[in-house]
mmCIF file of C-alpha atoms and ligand atoms in Angstrom:
data_model
loop_
_atom_site.group_PDB
_atom_site.id
_atom_site.type_symbol
_atom_site.label_atom_id
_atom_site.label_comp_id
_atom_site.label_asym_id
_atom_site.label_seq_id
_atom_site.Cartn_x
_atom_site.Cartn_y
_atom_site.Cartn_z
ATOM 1 C CA MET A 1 -68.495 95.457 274.116
ATOM 2 C CA SER A 2 -64.988 94.064 274.730
ATOM 3 C CA GLY A 3 -64.344 90.771 276.522
ATOM 4 C CA THR A 4 -63.045 92.718 279.522
ATOM 5 C CA ASP A 5 -66.236 94.799 279.685
ATOM 6 C CA ARG A 6 -68.364 91.637 279.469
ATOM 7 C CA GLY A 7 -66.289 90.146 282.294
ATOM 8 C CA ARG A 8 -66.926 93.249 284.437
ATOM 9 C CA GLU A 9 -70.671 93.099 283.706
ATOM 10 C CA ARG A 10 -70.785 89.430 284.702
ATOM 11 C CA LEU A 11 -68.855 90.162 287.874
ATOM 12 C CA ILE A 12 -71.183 93.000 288.875
ATOM 13 C CA GLU A 13 -74.223 90.788 288.248
ATOM 14 C CA THR A 14 -72.664 88.026 290.357
ATOM 15 C CA TYR A 15 -71.997 90.340 293.301
ATOM 16 C CA ARG A 16 -75.394 92.033 293.014
ATOM 17 C CA LYS A 17 -76.899 88.610 293.660
ATOM 18 C CA LYS A 18 -74.465 87.849 296.493
ATOM 19 C CA ALA A 19 -74.638 91.226 298.243
ATOM 20 C CA GLU A 20 -77.687 90.661 300.435
ATOM 21 C CA HIS A 21 -76.327 87.523 302.110
ATOM 22 C CA TYR A 22 -72.611 88.198 301.636
ATOM 23 C CA ASP A 23 -71.816 88.888 305.304
ATOM 24 C CA VAL A 24 -73.383 85.626 306.461
ATOM 25 C CA VAL A 25 -72.146 83.466 303.596
ATOM 26 C CA SER A 26 -68.630 84.912 303.805
ATOM 27 C CA ARG A 27 -68.256 83.379 307.260
ATOM 28 C CA LEU A 28 -68.121 80.054 305.403
ATOM 29 C CA TYR A 29 -65.742 81.429 302.748
ATOM 30 C CA PRO A 30 -64.135 79.777 300.893
ATOM 31 C CA VAL A 31 -65.282 76.603 302.687
ATOM 32 C CA PRO A 32 -66.797 76.023 306.140
ATOM 33 C CA GLY A 33 -64.105 76.117 308.825
ATOM 34 C CA TYR A 34 -61.646 78.114 306.701
ATOM 35 C CA PRO A 35 -59.767 80.621 308.917
ATOM 36 C CA GLN A 36 -60.945 83.625 306.919
ATOM 37 C CA ARG A 37 -61.489 85.868 309.940
ATOM 38 C CA ALA A 38 -58.037 85.124 311.315
ATOM 39 C CA GLN A 39 -56.496 85.805 307.892
ATOM 40 C CA ARG A 40 -58.388 89.097 307.654
ATOM 41 C CA SER A 41 -57.130 90.210 311.100
ATOM 42 C CA ARG A 42 -53.602 89.263 310.148
ATOM 43 C CA ALA A 43 -53.835 91.307 306.957
ATOM 44 C CA VAL A 44 -55.011 94.404 308.844
ATOM 45 C CA LYS A 45 -52.237 93.928 311.445
ATOM 46 C CA GLU A 46 -49.703 93.864 308.582
ATOM 47 C CA LEU A 47 -50.764 97.414 307.731
ATOM 48 C CA GLY A 48 -49.227 98.614 311.016
ATOM 49 C CA LEU A 49 -51.952 101.231 311.403
ATOM 50 C CA ARG A 50 -51.779 104.117 313.875
ATOM 51 C CA PRO A 51 -54.448 106.548 315.052
ATOM 52 C CA GLY A 52 -55.159 109.146 312.376
ATOM 53 C CA ASP A 53 -53.979 107.011 309.422
ATOM 54 C CA ARG A 54 -55.634 107.224 306.014
ATOM 55 C CA VAL A 55 -56.451 103.870 304.433
ATOM 56 C CA VAL A 56 -57.826 102.771 301.060
ATOM 57 C CA ASP A 57 -59.689 99.435 301.016
ATOM 58 C CA ILE A 58 -59.662 98.282 297.371
ATOM 59 C CA ALA A 59 -62.695 96.174 296.394
ATOM 60 C CA CYS A 60 -64.014 96.670 299.922
ATOM 61 C CA GLY A 61 -67.284 94.822 299.265
ATOM 62 C CA THR A 62 -69.662 95.215 302.193
ATOM 63 C CA GLY A 63 -66.926 96.679 304.405
ATOM 64 C CA LEU A 64 -66.041 93.609 306.465
ATOM 65 C CA ASN A 65 -62.572 95.076 307.075
ATOM 66 C CA PHE A 66 -63.877 98.413 308.301
ATOM 67 C CA PRO A 67 -64.350 97.494 312.006
ATOM 68 C CA LEU A 68 -60.752 96.236 312.230
ATOM 69 C CA ILE A 69 -59.417 99.335 310.480
ATOM 70 C CA GLU A 70 -61.577 101.715 312.551
ATOM 71 C CA GLU A 71 -60.316 100.147 315.749
ATOM 72 C CA ALA A 72 -56.748 100.996 314.737
ATOM 73 C CA ILE A 73 -57.143 104.452 313.169
ATOM 74 C CA GLY A 74 -59.844 105.918 315.401
ATOM 75 C CA PRO A 75 -62.153 108.795 314.506
ATOM 76 C CA GLY A 76 -59.215 110.981 313.399
ATOM 77 C CA GLY A 77 -58.326 108.555 310.613
ATOM 78 C CA ARG A 78 -59.967 108.055 307.234
ATOM 79 C CA ILE A 79 -61.158 105.072 305.203
ATOM 80 C CA VAL A 80 -61.810 105.226 301.468
ATOM 81 C CA GLY A 81 -63.669 102.092 300.367
ATOM 82 C CA VAL A 82 -63.629 101.396 296.626
ATOM 83 C CA ASP A 83 -65.774 98.803 294.848
ATOM 84 C CA LEU A 84 -67.223 98.122 291.415
ATOM 85 C CA THR A 85 -70.571 96.754 292.575
ATOM 86 C CA ASP A 86 -73.272 99.171 293.697
ATOM 87 C CA ALA A 87 -75.129 96.562 295.762
ATOM 88 C CA MET A 88 -72.010 95.653 297.745
ATOM 89 C CA LEU A 89 -71.341 99.336 298.441
ATOM 90 C CA ALA A 90 -74.937 99.788 299.569
ATOM 91 C CA ARG A 91 -74.314 97.153 302.255
ATOM 92 C CA ALA A 92 -71.073 98.908 303.187
ATOM 93 C CA GLU A 93 -73.001 102.161 303.518
ATOM 94 C CA ASN A 94 -75.459 100.436 305.890
ATOM 95 C CA ARG A 95 -72.539 99.250 308.005
ATOM 96 C CA VAL A 96 -71.069 102.761 308.150
ATOM 97 C CA THR A 97 -74.411 104.282 309.168
ATOM 98 C CA ALA A 98 -75.136 101.583 311.751
ATOM 99 C CA ASN A 99 -71.759 102.196 313.398
ATOM 100 C CA GLY A 100 -71.984 105.968 313.207
ATOM 101 C CA TRP A 101 -68.620 106.274 311.467
ATOM 102 C CA SER A 102 -68.208 109.729 309.962
ATOM 103 C CA ASN A 103 -64.743 109.113 308.515
ATOM 104 C CA VAL A 104 -65.589 106.654 305.718
ATOM 105 C CA SER A 105 -66.031 107.541 302.044
ATOM 106 C CA LEU A 106 -67.333 104.995 299.555
ATOM 107 C CA VAL A 107 -66.379 105.249 295.902
ATOM 108 C CA GLN A 108 -67.966 103.211 293.126
ATOM 109 C CA ALA A 109 -65.117 102.593 290.708
ATOM 110 C CA ASP A 110 -63.194 99.936 288.854
ATOM 111 C CA ALA A 111 -59.965 99.355 290.771
ATOM 112 C CA ALA A 112 -58.133 99.316 287.443
ATOM 113 C CA GLY A 113 -59.015 102.942 286.744
ATOM 114 C CA PHE A 114 -59.134 104.233 290.301
ATOM 115 C CA VAL A 115 -56.994 107.307 290.914
ATOM 116 C CA PHE A 116 -55.589 106.962 294.424
ATOM 117 C CA PRO A 117 -56.054 110.115 296.465
ATOM 118 C CA GLY A 118 -53.150 112.194 297.792
ATOM 119 C CA THR A 119 -50.779 110.459 300.126
ATOM 120 C CA MET A 120 -52.142 107.376 301.824
ATOM 121 C CA ASP A 121 -50.724 105.637 304.879
ATOM 122 C CA ALA A 122 -52.030 102.225 303.911
ATOM 123 C CA ILE A 123 -53.803 100.288 301.161
ATOM 124 C CA LEU A 124 -55.549 96.965 301.700
ATOM 125 C CA SER A 125 -57.316 94.496 299.447
ATOM 126 C CA THR A 126 -58.802 91.243 300.731
ATOM 127 C CA TYR A 127 -60.182 88.306 298.712
ATOM 128 C CA ALA A 128 -60.663 90.492 295.654
ATOM 129 C CA LEU A 129 -57.580 91.655 293.774
ATOM 130 C CA THR A 130 -57.029 88.378 291.899
ATOM 131 C CA GLN A 131 -60.404 89.038 290.260
ATOM 132 C CA VAL A 132 -59.065 92.228 288.682
ATOM 133 C CA PRO A 133 -57.229 91.434 285.426
ATOM 134 C CA GLU A 134 -55.131 94.598 285.800
ATOM 135 C CA CYS A 135 -54.067 93.698 289.372
ATOM 136 C CA GLY A 136 -50.398 94.524 288.722
ATOM 137 C CA GLN A 137 -51.353 97.977 287.517
ATOM 138 C CA VAL A 138 -53.506 98.550 290.619
ATOM 139 C CA ILE A 139 -50.541 97.663 292.849
ATOM 140 C CA ALA A 140 -48.270 100.092 290.955
ATOM 141 C CA HIS A 141 -50.805 102.951 291.102
ATOM 142 C CA GLY A 142 -51.324 102.385 294.822
ATOM 143 C CA ALA A 143 -47.580 102.241 295.481
ATOM 144 C CA ASP A 144 -47.204 105.671 293.871
ATOM 145 C CA ALA A 145 -49.769 107.108 296.294
ATOM 146 C CA LEU A 146 -48.207 105.657 299.451
ATOM 147 C CA CYS A 147 -46.154 107.799 301.783
ATOM 148 C CA ALA A 148 -42.699 106.501 302.755
ATOM 149 C CA ALA A 149 -43.167 103.415 304.931
ATOM 150 C CA GLY A 150 -46.888 103.372 304.110
ATOM 151 C CA ARG A 151 -48.073 99.792 303.706
ATOM 152 C CA TRP A 152 -49.734 97.889 300.828
ATOM 153 C CA VAL A 153 -51.236 94.553 301.878
ATOM 154 C CA VAL A 154 -53.036 92.014 299.698
ATOM 155 C CA LEU A 155 -54.773 88.909 301.034
ATOM 156 C CA ASP A 156 -56.366 86.555 298.548
ATOM 157 C CA LEU A 157 -56.861 82.980 297.489
ATOM 158 C CA LYS A 158 -54.522 81.070 295.212
ATOM 159 C CA ILE A 159 -54.032 77.569 293.875
ATOM 160 C CA PRO A 160 -51.487 75.617 295.930
ATOM 161 C CA ASP A 161 -48.366 74.870 293.886
ATOM 162 C CA SER A 162 -48.268 71.443 292.248
ATOM 163 C CA THR A 163 -51.982 70.813 292.657
ATOM 164 C CA PRO A 164 -53.398 68.796 289.719
ATOM 165 C CA ARG A 165 -55.571 70.968 287.475
ATOM 166 C CA TRP A 166 -58.732 68.837 287.975
ATOM 167 C CA LEU A 167 -58.395 69.125 291.748
ATOM 168 C CA SER A 168 -57.924 72.881 291.725
ATOM 169 C CA GLN A 169 -60.956 73.270 289.479
ATOM 170 C CA LEU A 170 -63.047 71.187 291.816
ATOM 171 C CA ALA A 171 -61.902 73.075 294.902
ATOM 172 C CA ILE A 172 -62.113 76.570 293.493
ATOM 173 C CA ALA A 173 -65.470 75.983 291.781
ATOM 174 C CA ALA A 174 -66.980 76.259 295.225
ATOM 175 C CA VAL A 175 -65.768 79.790 295.699
ATOM 176 C CA ARG A 176 -65.432 81.546 292.348
ATOM 177 C CA SER A 177 -68.045 81.996 289.629
ATOM 178 C CA SER A 178 -67.596 79.132 287.181
ATOM 179 C CA ALA A 179 -67.626 81.377 284.092
ATOM 180 C CA SER A 180 -64.373 82.987 285.144
ATOM 181 C CA LEU A 181 -62.807 79.992 286.839
ATOM 182 C CA ASP A 182 -60.771 78.656 283.917
ATOM 183 C CA GLU A 183 -59.553 82.127 283.115
ATOM 184 C CA TRP A 184 -58.588 82.718 286.796
ATOM 185 C CA ILE A 185 -56.638 79.455 287.036
ATOM 186 C CA ALA A 186 -54.890 79.988 283.703
ATOM 187 C CA ARG A 187 -54.017 83.613 284.486
ATOM 188 C CA ARG A 188 -52.479 82.786 287.894
ATOM 189 C CA PRO A 189 -53.050 86.367 289.099
ATOM 190 C CA TRP A 190 -51.259 85.801 292.413
ATOM 191 C CA GLU A 191 -48.019 85.577 290.418
ATOM 192 C CA SER A 192 -48.662 88.991 288.813
ATOM 193 C CA ILE A 193 -49.446 90.423 292.255
ATOM 194 C CA ARG A 194 -46.248 89.032 293.719
ATOM 195 C CA ALA A 195 -44.157 90.425 290.843
ATOM 196 C CA ALA A 196 -45.832 93.850 291.002
ATOM 197 C CA MET A 197 -45.310 94.072 294.774
ATOM 198 C CA GLN A 198 -41.623 93.233 294.351
ATOM 199 C CA GLU A 199 -41.250 95.815 291.622
ATOM 200 C CA SER A 200 -43.205 98.730 293.143
ATOM 201 C CA LEU A 201 -42.555 98.428 296.882
ATOM 202 C CA ALA A 202 -39.715 98.225 299.380
ATOM 203 C CA ASP A 203 -39.401 95.296 301.798
ATOM 204 C CA SER A 204 -41.932 93.197 299.921
ATOM 205 C CA SER A 205 -42.893 89.951 301.620
ATOM 206 C CA TRP A 206 -44.918 86.938 300.545
ATOM 207 C CA THR A 207 -46.477 84.471 302.963
ATOM 208 C CA GLU A 208 -48.487 81.428 301.942
ATOM 209 C CA LEU A 209 -51.371 80.624 304.252
ATOM 210 C CA CYS A 210 -53.441 77.525 304.874
ATOM 211 C CA PHE A 211 -51.422 75.024 302.805
ATOM 212 C CA GLY A 212 -50.895 77.475 299.961
ATOM 213 C CA THR A 213 -54.599 78.126 299.377
ATOM 214 C CA ALA A 214 -54.171 81.816 300.246
ATOM 215 C CA PHE A 215 -51.393 84.381 300.327
ATOM 216 C CA LEU A 216 -50.543 87.519 302.241
ATOM 217 C CA ALA A 217 -48.410 89.912 300.207
ATOM 218 C CA ALA A 218 -47.104 93.087 301.810
ATOM 219 C CA GLY A 219 -44.685 95.892 301.116
ATOM 220 C CA SER A 220 -43.811 99.468 302.043
ATOM 221 C CA GLY A 221 -43.991 102.667 300.036
ATOM 222 C CA ARG A 222 -40.762 103.936 298.559
ATOM 223 C CA GLY A 223 -41.629 107.475 299.553
ATOM 224 C CA ASN A 224 -42.451 108.836 296.093
ATOM 225 C CA VAL A 225 -44.733 111.219 298.006
ATOM 226 C CA THR A 226 -44.231 112.680 301.470
ATOM 227 C CA SER A 227 -46.785 113.167 304.195
ATOM 228 C CA GLN A 228 -46.486 116.952 303.648
ATOM 229 C CA GLU A 229 -48.049 116.407 300.229
ATOM 230 C CA ARG A 230 -51.249 114.991 301.722
ATOM 231 C CA SER A 231 -54.234 115.879 299.611
ATOM 232 C CA PRO A 232 -56.898 117.871 301.489
ATOM 233 C CA ASP A 233 -59.559 115.732 299.786
ATOM 234 C CA PRO A 234 -58.650 112.052 300.172
ATOM 235 C CA ASP A 235 -61.662 110.913 298.181
ATOM 236 C CA GLY A 236 -61.974 113.297 295.313
ATOM 237 C CA GLN A 237 -63.903 110.873 293.112
ATOM 238 C CA LYS A 238 -67.527 110.069 292.626
ATOM 239 C CA GLU A 239 -68.990 108.610 295.779
ATOM 240 C CA SER A 240 -71.723 105.998 295.696
ATOM 241 C CA SER A 241 -75.136 107.156 296.736
HETATM 242 C C1 LIG B 301 -65.123 88.289 297.396
HETATM 243 S S1 LIG B 301 -65.608 90.009 297.480
HETATM 244 C C2 LIG B 301 -64.468 90.613 298.708
HETATM 245 C C3 LIG B 301 -64.996 91.832 299.389
HETATM 246 C C4 LIG B 301 -64.153 92.330 300.574
HETATM 247 N N1 LIG B 301 -62.852 92.791 300.151
HETATM 248 C C5 LIG B 301 -64.016 91.271 301.633
HETATM 249 O O1 LIG B 301 -62.887 90.935 302.007
HETATM 250 O O2 LIG B 301 -65.041 90.779 302.117
HETATM 251 C C6 LIG B 301 -64.922 90.676 295.980
HETATM 252 C C7 LIG B 301 -65.277 92.139 295.756
HETATM 253 O O3 LIG B 301 -64.445 92.637 294.720
HETATM 254 C C8 LIG B 301 -65.184 93.583 293.971
HETATM 255 N N2 LIG B 301 -64.500 93.757 292.687
HETATM 256 C C9 LIG B 301 -64.224 92.794 291.778
HETATM 257 N N3 LIG B 301 -63.583 93.325 290.719
HETATM 258 C C10 LIG B 301 -63.428 94.643 290.987
HETATM 259 C C11 LIG B 301 -62.828 95.725 290.289
HETATM 260 N N4 LIG B 301 -62.292 95.556 289.072
HETATM 261 N N5 LIG B 301 -62.847 96.946 290.861
HETATM 262 C C12 LIG B 301 -63.407 97.141 292.084
HETATM 263 N N6 LIG B 301 -64.002 96.152 292.782
HETATM 264 C C13 LIG B 301 -64.011 94.919 292.242
HETATM 265 C C14 LIG B 301 -66.566 92.948 293.888
HETATM 266 O O4 LIG B 301 -67.558 93.900 293.552
HETATM 267 C C15 LIG B 301 -66.721 92.395 295.299
HETATM 268 O O5 LIG B 301 -67.327 93.325 296.147
#
């Protein structure tokens, strides 16, 4: 098994353990009092959603973004939620059933290998993409599937610039699994995300939030695909049970 595969296995095990209490614990994420809910709302607003839009939520977890997206797209829209961890998707499925949403598809897949369906109006990823080593590739694949002016928005944590290494380790240890912490800090994935957004999207923007501990990256599709090319099956991959 390669190092990347071992990393994926560890990550799945971590989120299997977290899944049951994720919704409650995430209210304190990454630390009590952190404006996570406000950041999440801001990220969804950046998508500029309209009724009927089709949205992919990459690494959707338990579907905490779904209510905000549903409110904007209505029953005529579509959500495709993608996640690697079965237990997180099972919680998302519960949320979908409890709300009676019939326009959500859940796909168990690695974001790195996910084939984006047809033409999408928007792609979102919150507090997750920096955990994917191939994050730049995910951005590029998503950009290719966006219709012109479709939006790609990433919200995630980062290390504030010029923070001493010992302090960042202490702070981030609270929120990321320690096994991958050194690798995450050394890799500085937010920089890869920023570069990939600039390269693959039009009008890319980068906003640091909460003293540089988080970022909101956004951009628009270059129109490689048109809305006429919309795939009839927006979720033509294996769905979770
Ligand atoms: C901190 S949770 C965030 C969940 C959700 N986006 C939210 O905002 O609450 C991180 C999620 O990323 C998922 N994840 C991590 N690496 C992934 C990958 N390579 N492909 C798909 N999902 C992944 C995990 O399974 C987990 O559900």
